[in-house]
Amino acid sequence: MLSIFDEEFARDPWQVLRSLRDGGGAHRVATPDGPPAWLVTRYSDVREGLLDARLSTNLRYSAGADYRGFAVPEPLDVFQRSDLDELARLRGRVTGQLRRAGEWSGQAGKLMRERLAELDGAGDFDFVEQVALPLPALILGELLGLPDVERDALARWAAATLRPEAAPRARDTLATMAEIVEAVIAHGRAGSADTMLGRLVRDESHGPAADSGELPGLLFYLLFVWYEVLMDVLAGAVLTLSGRPDQLAAVRTAAESAAPVDELLRFLSPQVLAGPRFAVTDLVIGGKTVAAGETVLLCLAAANHDPERFADPGVLDLARTPNPHVALGHGAHACVGAGLLRPVLGAVLAELYGHWPGLHATVAEREVRWRSGFRHRGPLRLPVHPGATS
Ligand code: HEM
């Protein structure tokens, strides 16, 4: 059985994924946790798989012998366990609120500007430690209107789980995450109605908020899952752009155009795999028969670099259009935060390169160590030289 998920894979997954794509549509692989799963690598199969109702995110369809992912406790798992019509209702409730993009991106850009001003004149520094790691806590704290105690809890969680010397993996901190989510909701109920959190907690327009569980589920993604991918995509973008000065003019337009953000998402694919899918019935995918109850891992990173769909997939082209990448998933479970993260990421990147046009990594790309979280990937440290302030 193939065993591919190690730190070297996180640093450079592309060669391994290319040979898997070339060698067939689906492969049995060992997961770091032990149990095997099917890994699907071609764009057409991954996209079809994301749309296939016979592949469910609901753990109740797992026969148990294959990889099952980690069990997110109720009610944080609401997006995985809901049936499709209930899922559509849950998603409808949150997307309206999350689309207040102007508000989010303006504030996120301002927070980035303030953080960069604090670092001016500090010389070279570790971009992960000084910017990518603290920024999501600043953004989330401000946008959700969190009091200091919850901002600190979030920053402490990130420092404990996402730094190079971190002991637990994010999945081992579920109890802490659940406590923070609970405290944040309590604060939202008691606090101002005029924050994103206040509006999310009070919005009853698509059904009762408190009982149906979507709020804890959404906050779980917003506070923790997004934390990690935002950090990964920021640090990954700086590393990638360091070797590509021809792309810097384009990234400075990221606040006005979605193309640079989409291409960075495609190129980096910070979420390597979609969440595990369990076969509801026997089915054929990538030419292989998957038995009911087995686990299918749809590899978003491999699909995003499939030359059958993307011309020169290994080339970063921030003007690439169309760009039908699957870095945010596709279909019924596609990322609910897409309308929020594009403008926020665009504003933050435009601010970064507007402030420090000459920002670049001071180590070669191959020397950077990556966090090998199996489902996510991002640089662990990134020494940079900020260059002159514009
Ligand atoms: C760079 C940032 C992000 C990336 C790369 C990302 C990626 C993804 C991907 C690939 C999926 C689909 C997973 C699958 O099919 O198994 C997903 C789902 C999801 N994302 Fe994001 N995401 C990001 C930010 C966010 C934000 C900011 C939010 C919340 C505001 C969010 C909320 C969700 C939720 C709730 C789902 C589950 C949707 C469902 O199952 O119906 N994400 N995300």
Short mmCIF file of C-alpha atoms and ligand atoms in Angstrom, two decimals:
data_model
loop_
_atom_site.label_atom_id
_atom_site.label_comp_id
_atom_site.label_asym_id
_atom_site.label_seq_id
_atom_site.Cartn_x
_atom_site.Cartn_y
_atom_site.Cartn_z
CA MET A 1 0.00 0.00 0.00
CA LEU A 2 1.23 3.50 -0.86
CA SER A 3 2.41 5.63 2.04
CA ILE A 4 2.87 9.19 0.86
CA PHE A 5 1.87 11.56 3.65
CA ASP A 6 5.03 12.75 5.37
CA GLU A 7 6.76 16.09 5.87
CA GLU A 8 8.46 15.82 2.49
CA PHE A 9 5.01 15.43 0.90
CA ALA A 10 3.79 18.62 2.63
CA ARG A 11 6.85 20.50 1.34
CA ASP A 12 6.58 19.27 -2.23
CA PRO A 13 3.49 17.17 -2.97
CA TRP A 14 3.49 17.89 -6.68
CA GLN A 15 5.81 15.19 -7.98
CA VAL A 16 4.11 12.42 -6.00
CA LEU A 17 0.66 13.65 -7.04
CA ARG A 18 1.72 13.83 -10.68
CA SER A 19 2.87 10.23 -10.67
CA LEU A 20 -0.36 9.12 -8.96
CA ARG A 21 -2.47 11.02 -11.52
CA ASP A 22 -0.45 9.47 -14.35
CA GLY A 23 -0.70 6.01 -12.80
CA GLY A 24 -4.50 5.77 -12.55
CA GLY A 25 -7.54 7.59 -11.26
CA ALA A 26 -7.69 6.20 -7.71
CA HIS A 27 -5.19 4.51 -5.39
CA ARG A 28 -5.32 2.74 -2.05
CA VAL A 29 -3.11 4.74 0.34
CA ALA A 30 -2.12 4.48 3.99
CA THR A 31 -3.10 7.49 6.09
CA PRO A 32 -0.87 8.82 8.89
CA ASP A 33 -3.42 7.48 11.37
CA GLY A 34 -3.02 3.96 10.01
CA PRO A 35 -6.29 2.93 8.32
CA PRO A 36 -6.28 3.06 4.51
CA ALA A 37 -8.43 5.08 2.12
CA TRP A 38 -8.92 5.64 -1.60
CA LEU A 39 -7.05 8.70 -2.89
CA VAL A 40 -8.57 10.28 -6.02
CA THR A 41 -6.24 12.58 -7.96
CA ARG A 42 -7.58 13.53 -11.41
CA TYR A 43 -9.52 16.77 -11.81
CA SER A 44 -12.52 15.20 -13.56
CA ASP A 45 -12.86 12.43 -10.95
CA VAL A 46 -12.40 14.81 -8.01
CA ARG A 47 -14.97 17.26 -9.31
CA GLU A 48 -17.46 14.49 -10.07
CA GLY A 49 -16.79 13.02 -6.63
CA LEU A 50 -17.57 16.34 -4.95
CA LEU A 51 -20.96 16.32 -6.71
CA ASP A 52 -21.75 12.63 -6.16
CA ALA A 53 -24.50 12.10 -3.57
CA ARG A 54 -23.31 8.47 -3.19
CA LEU A 55 -20.24 9.87 -1.43
CA SER A 56 -21.39 11.20 1.95
CA THR A 57 -19.57 13.24 4.57
CA ASN A 58 -21.71 11.54 7.20
CA LEU A 59 -19.73 9.13 9.35
CA ARG A 60 -22.73 6.84 9.70
CA TYR A 61 -21.93 5.46 6.22
CA SER A 62 -18.42 4.37 7.24
CA ALA A 63 -18.03 0.61 7.64
CA GLY A 64 -15.27 1.32 10.14
CA ALA A 65 -12.20 -0.42 8.67
CA ASP A 66 -11.02 2.54 6.55
CA TYR A 67 -9.80 5.96 7.66
CA ARG A 68 -12.65 7.85 9.34
CA GLY A 69 -11.10 11.26 9.94
CA PHE A 70 -11.39 12.61 13.43
CA ALA A 71 -14.76 12.75 15.07
CA VAL A 72 -15.81 16.37 15.55
CA PRO A 73 -18.24 16.30 18.49
CA GLU A 74 -21.82 17.49 18.20
CA PRO A 75 -22.90 20.21 17.61
CA LEU A 76 -19.66 21.31 15.88
CA ASP A 77 -20.07 18.62 13.19
CA VAL A 78 -23.38 19.94 11.84
CA PHE A 79 -22.07 20.56 8.30
CA GLN A 80 -20.81 16.99 7.97
CA ARG A 81 -23.77 15.12 9.38
CA SER A 82 -26.71 17.02 7.86
CA ASP A 83 -28.67 15.59 4.95
CA LEU A 84 -28.58 17.63 1.77
CA ASP A 85 -31.85 19.58 2.17
CA GLU A 86 -31.08 20.47 5.78
CA LEU A 87 -27.55 21.40 4.72
CA ALA A 88 -28.91 23.83 2.11
CA ARG A 89 -30.99 25.55 4.81
CA LEU A 90 -28.03 25.84 7.17
CA ARG A 91 -25.82 27.24 4.44
CA GLY A 92 -28.47 29.75 3.34
CA ARG A 93 -28.60 31.10 6.86
CA VAL A 94 -24.92 31.89 7.07
CA THR A 95 -23.95 32.92 3.56
CA GLY A 96 -26.11 36.07 3.64
CA GLN A 97 -24.26 37.33 6.71
CA LEU A 98 -20.84 36.35 5.46
CA ARG A 99 -21.30 38.23 2.22
CA ARG A 100 -20.92 41.62 3.94
CA ALA A 101 -17.58 41.55 2.23
CA GLY A 102 -16.80 45.26 2.13
CA GLU A 103 -17.09 45.53 5.87
CA TRP A 104 -14.88 42.52 6.54
CA SER A 105 -12.20 43.32 3.99
CA GLY A 106 -11.87 47.00 4.95
CA GLN A 107 -11.30 46.10 8.59
CA ALA A 108 -8.95 43.24 7.74
CA GLY A 109 -6.84 45.53 5.52
CA LYS A 110 -6.65 48.09 8.34
CA LEU A 111 -5.50 45.48 10.86
CA MET A 112 -2.82 44.28 8.46
CA ARG A 113 -1.64 47.88 7.96
CA GLU A 114 -1.34 48.39 11.73
CA ARG A 115 0.57 45.12 12.20
CA LEU A 116 3.01 46.00 9.40
CA ALA A 117 3.59 49.49 10.82
CA GLU A 118 4.58 47.87 14.14
CA LEU A 119 7.20 45.81 12.33
CA ASP A 120 8.70 48.65 10.30
CA GLY A 121 12.38 49.08 11.09
CA ALA A 122 12.58 45.70 12.88
CA GLY A 123 14.92 44.25 10.23
CA ASP A 124 14.52 40.66 9.06
CA PHE A 125 11.96 38.49 10.86
CA ASP A 126 9.99 35.24 10.72
CA PHE A 127 6.85 36.06 8.70
CA VAL A 128 4.91 33.11 10.15
CA GLU A 129 5.63 34.08 13.77
CA GLN A 130 5.19 37.83 13.35
CA VAL A 131 2.37 38.15 10.79
CA ALA A 132 0.69 34.96 9.55
CA LEU A 133 0.18 33.45 13.03
CA PRO A 134 -1.13 36.51 14.94
CA LEU A 135 -3.15 38.08 12.10
CA PRO A 136 -6.15 35.70 12.04
CA ALA A 137 -6.70 36.24 15.81
CA LEU A 138 -6.59 39.99 15.27
CA ILE A 139 -8.99 39.82 12.34
CA LEU A 140 -11.42 37.41 13.96
CA GLY A 141 -11.33 39.25 17.28
CA GLU A 142 -12.14 42.53 15.63
CA LEU A 143 -14.70 41.31 13.12
CA LEU A 144 -16.60 39.19 15.58
CA GLY A 145 -16.29 41.85 18.29
CA LEU A 146 -14.66 39.49 20.82
CA PRO A 147 -13.63 40.69 24.27
CA ASP A 148 -9.95 40.41 25.23
CA VAL A 149 -10.38 37.20 27.15
CA GLU A 150 -11.65 35.36 24.06
CA ARG A 151 -9.09 36.95 21.75
CA ASP A 152 -6.41 35.72 24.13
CA ALA A 153 -7.91 32.23 24.27
CA LEU A 154 -7.89 32.06 20.47
CA ALA A 155 -4.32 33.35 20.19
CA ARG A 156 -3.21 30.88 22.89
CA TRP A 157 -4.86 28.00 21.03
CA ALA A 158 -3.07 29.02 17.81
CA ALA A 159 0.30 29.40 19.53
CA ALA A 160 -0.12 26.00 21.18
CA THR A 161 -1.12 24.08 18.06
CA LEU A 162 0.21 25.82 14.95
CA ARG A 163 3.81 26.76 15.84
CA PRO A 164 6.79 24.58 14.89
CA GLU A 165 7.36 23.32 18.42
CA ALA A 166 3.63 22.81 19.07
CA ALA A 167 2.84 19.61 20.91
CA PRO A 168 -0.81 18.77 20.14
CA ARG A 169 -2.29 18.66 16.66
CA ALA A 170 -5.38 20.81 16.09
CA ARG A 171 -7.55 17.69 16.25
CA ASP A 172 -6.29 16.91 19.76
CA THR A 173 -7.63 20.20 21.07
CA LEU A 174 -11.32 19.67 20.32
CA ALA A 175 -12.38 20.20 23.95
CA THR A 176 -10.61 23.58 24.04
CA MET A 177 -12.16 24.52 20.70
CA ALA A 178 -15.66 23.59 21.92
CA GLU A 179 -15.16 25.72 25.06
CA ILE A 180 -14.06 28.74 23.03
CA VAL A 181 -17.02 28.35 20.65
CA GLU A 182 -19.41 28.19 23.60
CA ALA A 183 -17.89 31.30 25.23
CA VAL A 184 -18.01 33.21 21.94
CA ILE A 185 -21.71 32.39 21.45
CA ALA A 186 -22.52 33.42 25.02
CA HIS A 187 -20.71 36.67 24.43
CA GLY A 188 -22.60 37.17 21.14
CA ARG A 189 -25.93 36.77 22.94
CA ALA A 190 -25.01 39.18 25.71
CA GLY A 191 -23.05 41.67 23.62
CA SER A 192 -23.78 44.22 20.95
CA ALA A 193 -26.09 43.36 18.06
CA ASP A 194 -23.95 45.53 15.86
CA THR A 195 -21.06 43.15 15.28
CA MET A 196 -20.81 40.24 12.86
CA LEU A 197 -21.18 37.88 15.80
CA GLY A 198 -24.17 39.77 17.19
CA ARG A 199 -25.90 39.53 13.82
CA LEU A 200 -25.07 35.85 13.34
CA VAL A 201 -26.39 34.97 16.79
CA ARG A 202 -29.58 36.98 16.36
CA ASP A 203 -30.38 36.17 12.72
CA GLU A 204 -33.47 33.98 12.85
CA SER A 205 -34.57 34.64 9.30
CA HIS A 206 -33.84 31.11 8.08
CA GLY A 207 -35.01 29.25 11.16
CA PRO A 208 -34.27 29.10 14.89
CA ALA A 209 -30.62 29.83 15.47
CA ALA A 210 -30.09 28.37 18.88
CA ASP A 211 -31.43 24.84 18.48
CA SER A 212 -30.33 23.79 15.04
CA GLY A 213 -26.63 23.86 15.84
CA GLU A 214 -25.36 25.67 12.76
CA LEU A 215 -23.93 28.50 14.79
CA PRO A 216 -21.47 26.32 16.74
CA GLY A 217 -20.67 24.49 13.49
CA LEU A 218 -20.03 27.71 11.62
CA LEU A 219 -17.96 29.23 14.42
CA PHE A 220 -15.89 26.07 14.57
CA TYR A 221 -14.87 26.63 10.93
CA LEU A 222 -14.58 30.37 11.27
CA LEU A 223 -12.45 30.37 14.41
CA PHE A 224 -10.30 27.29 13.91
CA VAL A 225 -10.38 25.82 10.43
CA TRP A 226 -10.05 29.24 8.82
CA TYR A 227 -7.32 30.19 11.24
CA GLU A 228 -5.06 27.50 9.92
CA VAL A 229 -5.77 27.93 6.21
CA LEU A 230 -5.52 31.72 6.35
CA MET A 231 -2.14 31.44 8.02
CA ASP A 232 -1.01 28.80 5.52
CA VAL A 233 -2.14 30.71 2.46
CA LEU A 234 -0.53 33.97 3.61
CA ALA A 235 2.84 32.43 4.40
CA GLY A 236 2.66 30.24 1.28
CA ALA A 237 1.89 33.30 -0.85
CA VAL A 238 4.93 35.21 0.44
CA LEU A 239 7.19 32.23 -0.14
CA THR A 240 5.82 31.65 -3.64
CA LEU A 241 5.94 35.31 -4.67
CA SER A 242 9.54 35.64 -3.44
CA GLY A 243 10.80 33.77 -6.47
CA ARG A 244 8.41 35.48 -8.88
CA PRO A 245 8.94 39.26 -8.91
CA ASP A 246 7.07 39.44 -12.25
CA GLN A 247 3.83 38.67 -10.34
CA LEU A 248 4.11 41.43 -7.73
CA ALA A 249 2.25 44.09 -9.72
CA ALA A 250 -0.69 41.68 -10.04
CA VAL A 251 -0.83 40.85 -6.34
CA ARG A 252 -1.09 44.54 -5.50
CA THR A 253 -4.42 44.52 -7.39
CA ALA A 254 -5.79 41.67 -5.26
CA ALA A 255 -8.24 43.96 -3.46
CA GLU A 256 -10.01 44.79 -6.73
CA SER A 257 -9.82 41.51 -8.61
CA ALA A 258 -10.48 37.95 -7.41
CA ALA A 259 -8.07 36.44 -9.96
CA PRO A 260 -4.84 36.70 -7.88
CA VAL A 261 -6.44 35.17 -4.80
CA ASP A 262 -8.01 32.35 -6.80
CA GLU A 263 -4.71 31.54 -8.49
CA LEU A 264 -2.86 31.51 -5.16
CA LEU A 265 -5.54 29.20 -3.78
CA ARG A 266 -5.19 26.91 -6.80
CA PHE A 267 -1.41 26.97 -6.85
CA LEU A 268 -0.89 26.48 -3.10
CA SER A 269 -3.99 24.35 -2.40
CA PRO A 270 -3.69 24.91 1.38
CA GLN A 271 -6.44 22.37 1.96
CA VAL A 272 -4.89 19.36 0.26
CA LEU A 273 -7.86 17.00 0.68
CA ALA A 274 -11.59 17.44 0.94
CA GLY A 275 -13.04 16.03 4.14
CA PRO A 276 -13.38 12.23 4.03
CA ARG A 277 -16.32 10.86 2.03
CA PHE A 278 -17.89 7.49 2.79
CA ALA A 279 -19.35 5.37 0.00
CA VAL A 280 -23.07 4.95 0.56
CA THR A 281 -23.14 2.13 -1.97
CA ASP A 282 -20.64 0.27 -4.18
CA LEU A 283 -19.48 2.65 -6.91
CA VAL A 284 -16.74 3.14 -9.50
CA ILE A 285 -14.47 6.14 -9.27
CA GLY A 286 -11.31 6.70 -11.28
CA GLY A 287 -11.81 3.26 -12.82
CA LYS A 288 -11.66 1.50 -9.41
CA THR A 289 -14.53 -0.14 -7.55
CA VAL A 290 -15.07 1.36 -4.12
CA ALA A 291 -17.11 -0.81 -1.76
CA ALA A 292 -19.94 0.63 0.33
CA GLY A 293 -18.53 1.89 3.64
CA GLU A 294 -15.02 2.55 2.31
CA THR A 295 -13.42 6.01 2.56
CA VAL A 296 -12.64 8.23 -0.39
CA LEU A 297 -10.21 11.15 -0.12
CA LEU A 298 -10.72 13.60 -2.98
CA CYS A 299 -7.37 15.29 -3.49
CA LEU A 300 -8.07 18.96 -4.21
CA ALA A 301 -4.35 19.74 -4.58
CA ALA A 302 -3.85 17.03 -7.23
CA ALA A 303 -6.96 18.17 -9.14
CA ASN A 304 -5.76 21.79 -9.07
CA HIS A 305 -2.49 20.77 -10.73
CA ASP A 306 -3.98 18.44 -13.34
CA PRO A 307 -2.60 19.42 -16.78
CA GLU A 308 -5.76 17.95 -18.36
CA ARG A 309 -7.64 20.93 -16.87
CA PHE A 310 -5.05 23.67 -16.26
CA ALA A 311 -2.47 24.76 -18.84
CA ASP A 312 0.99 24.82 -17.22
CA PRO A 313 -0.38 23.97 -13.76
CA GLY A 314 3.03 24.40 -12.12
CA VAL A 315 3.20 28.03 -13.29
CA LEU A 316 1.77 30.71 -11.01
CA ASP A 317 -0.20 33.07 -13.23
CA LEU A 318 -2.10 35.59 -11.12
CA ALA A 319 -4.10 36.68 -14.17
CA ARG A 320 -5.30 33.13 -14.91
CA THR A 321 -8.93 33.12 -16.08
CA PRO A 322 -11.03 31.10 -16.12
CA ASN A 323 -9.77 29.34 -13.03
CA PRO A 324 -12.18 26.54 -12.11
CA HIS A 325 -10.02 25.34 -9.19
CA VAL A 326 -11.44 23.24 -6.39
CA ALA A 327 -9.32 24.69 -3.57
CA LEU A 328 -12.57 25.69 -1.84
CA GLY A 329 -14.35 22.46 -2.74
CA HIS A 330 -17.34 22.30 -5.09
CA GLY A 331 -21.01 21.34 -4.92
CA ALA A 332 -23.16 20.85 -1.86
CA HIS A 333 -20.28 21.08 0.64
CA ALA A 334 -18.25 23.82 -1.09
CA CYS A 335 -16.73 26.36 1.26
CA VAL A 336 -19.39 28.49 2.93
CA GLY A 337 -16.77 31.15 3.66
CA ALA A 338 -15.79 31.74 0.02
CA GLY A 339 -17.62 35.07 -0.23
CA LEU A 340 -15.76 36.26 2.84
CA LEU A 341 -12.29 34.88 2.42
CA ARG A 342 -11.71 36.16 -1.12
CA PRO A 343 -12.13 39.88 -0.28
CA VAL A 344 -10.39 39.52 3.08
CA LEU A 345 -7.40 37.72 1.61
CA GLY A 346 -7.32 40.15 -1.32
CA ALA A 347 -7.30 43.17 0.99
CA VAL A 348 -4.62 41.70 3.24
CA LEU A 349 -2.29 40.77 0.36
CA ALA A 350 -2.75 44.13 -1.39
CA GLU A 351 -1.92 45.87 1.90
CA LEU A 352 1.15 43.69 2.47
CA TYR A 353 2.73 44.26 -0.94
CA GLY A 354 1.58 47.89 -1.07
CA HIS A 355 3.44 48.49 2.20
CA TRP A 356 6.56 46.40 1.46
CA PRO A 357 6.90 46.10 -2.32
CA GLY A 358 10.26 44.36 -1.93
CA LEU A 359 9.19 41.77 0.68
CA HIS A 360 10.94 38.44 0.05
CA ALA A 361 12.01 35.24 1.78
CA THR A 362 15.67 35.06 2.75
CA VAL A 363 15.91 31.28 2.39
CA ALA A 364 15.58 29.11 -0.71
CA GLU A 365 12.17 27.51 -1.24
CA ARG A 366 13.54 23.97 -0.78
CA GLU A 367 14.94 24.85 2.67
CA VAL A 368 11.57 25.83 4.15
CA ARG A 369 10.03 23.22 6.47
CA TRP A 370 6.27 22.63 6.11
CA ARG A 371 3.70 21.58 8.66
CA SER A 372 2.62 18.12 7.58
CA GLY A 373 -0.94 18.08 8.76
CA PHE A 374 -1.93 15.59 6.01
CA ARG A 375 -5.09 17.52 5.15
CA HIS A 376 -3.56 21.00 5.28
CA ARG A 377 -0.11 22.34 4.39
CA GLY A 378 1.75 25.54 5.19
CA PRO A 379 5.30 26.78 5.95
CA LEU A 380 6.37 26.34 9.59
CA ARG A 381 8.75 29.30 9.53
CA LEU A 382 9.52 31.86 6.87
CA PRO A 383 12.48 34.20 7.40
CA VAL A 384 11.89 37.36 5.34
CA HIS A 385 13.47 40.68 4.50
CA PRO A 386 10.74 43.34 4.30
CA GLY A 387 12.69 45.78 2.13
CA ALA A 388 11.87 49.46 2.09
CA THR A 389 8.43 50.74 3.12
CA SER A 390 6.60 52.32 0.20
C1 HEM B 1 -8.31 30.24 2.77
C2 HEM B 1 -9.40 29.96 3.46
C3 HEM B 1 -10.28 28.73 3.28
C4 HEM B 1 -10.08 27.58 2.56
C5 HEM B 1 -8.87 27.20 1.69
C6 HEM B 1 -11.26 26.76 2.73
C7 HEM B 1 -11.46 25.53 2.13
C8 HEM B 1 -12.62 24.79 2.23
C9 HEM B 1 -12.87 23.56 1.50
C10 HEM B 1 -11.92 22.90 0.52
C11 HEM B 1 -14.10 23.12 1.87
C12 HEM B 1 -14.82 21.90 1.31
C13 HEM B 1 -14.50 20.69 2.11
C14 HEM B 1 -15.14 19.45 1.55
O1 HEM B 1 -15.77 19.40 0.48
O2 HEM B 1 -14.97 18.44 2.24
C15 HEM B 1 -14.62 24.04 2.86
C16 HEM B 1 -15.83 23.88 3.50
C17 HEM B 1 -16.28 24.74 4.44
N1 HEM B 1 -15.75 25.96 4.79
FE1 HEM B 1 -14.00 26.75 4.11
N2 HEM B 1 -12.15 27.41 3.56
C18 HEM B 1 -11.60 28.61 3.91
C19 HEM B 1 -12.19 29.58 4.72
C20 HEM B 1 -13.42 29.47 5.32
C21 HEM B 1 -14.07 30.49 6.13
C22 HEM B 1 -13.55 31.89 6.35
C23 HEM B 1 -15.23 29.94 6.59
C24 HEM B 1 -16.30 30.51 7.48
C25 HEM B 1 -16.67 31.71 7.54
C26 HEM B 1 -15.33 28.60 6.08
C27 HEM B 1 -16.37 27.77 6.34
C28 HEM B 1 -16.54 26.53 5.74
C29 HEM B 1 -17.65 25.65 6.06
C30 HEM B 1 -18.76 25.89 7.09
C31 HEM B 1 -17.48 24.52 5.24
C32 HEM B 1 -18.38 23.28 5.22
C33 HEM B 1 -19.47 23.48 4.25
C34 HEM B 1 -20.38 22.28 4.13
O3 HEM B 1 -19.98 21.17 4.49
O4 HEM B 1 -21.49 22.49 3.61
N3 HEM B 1 -14.21 28.34 5.31
N4 HEM B 1 -13.70 25.06 3.05
#
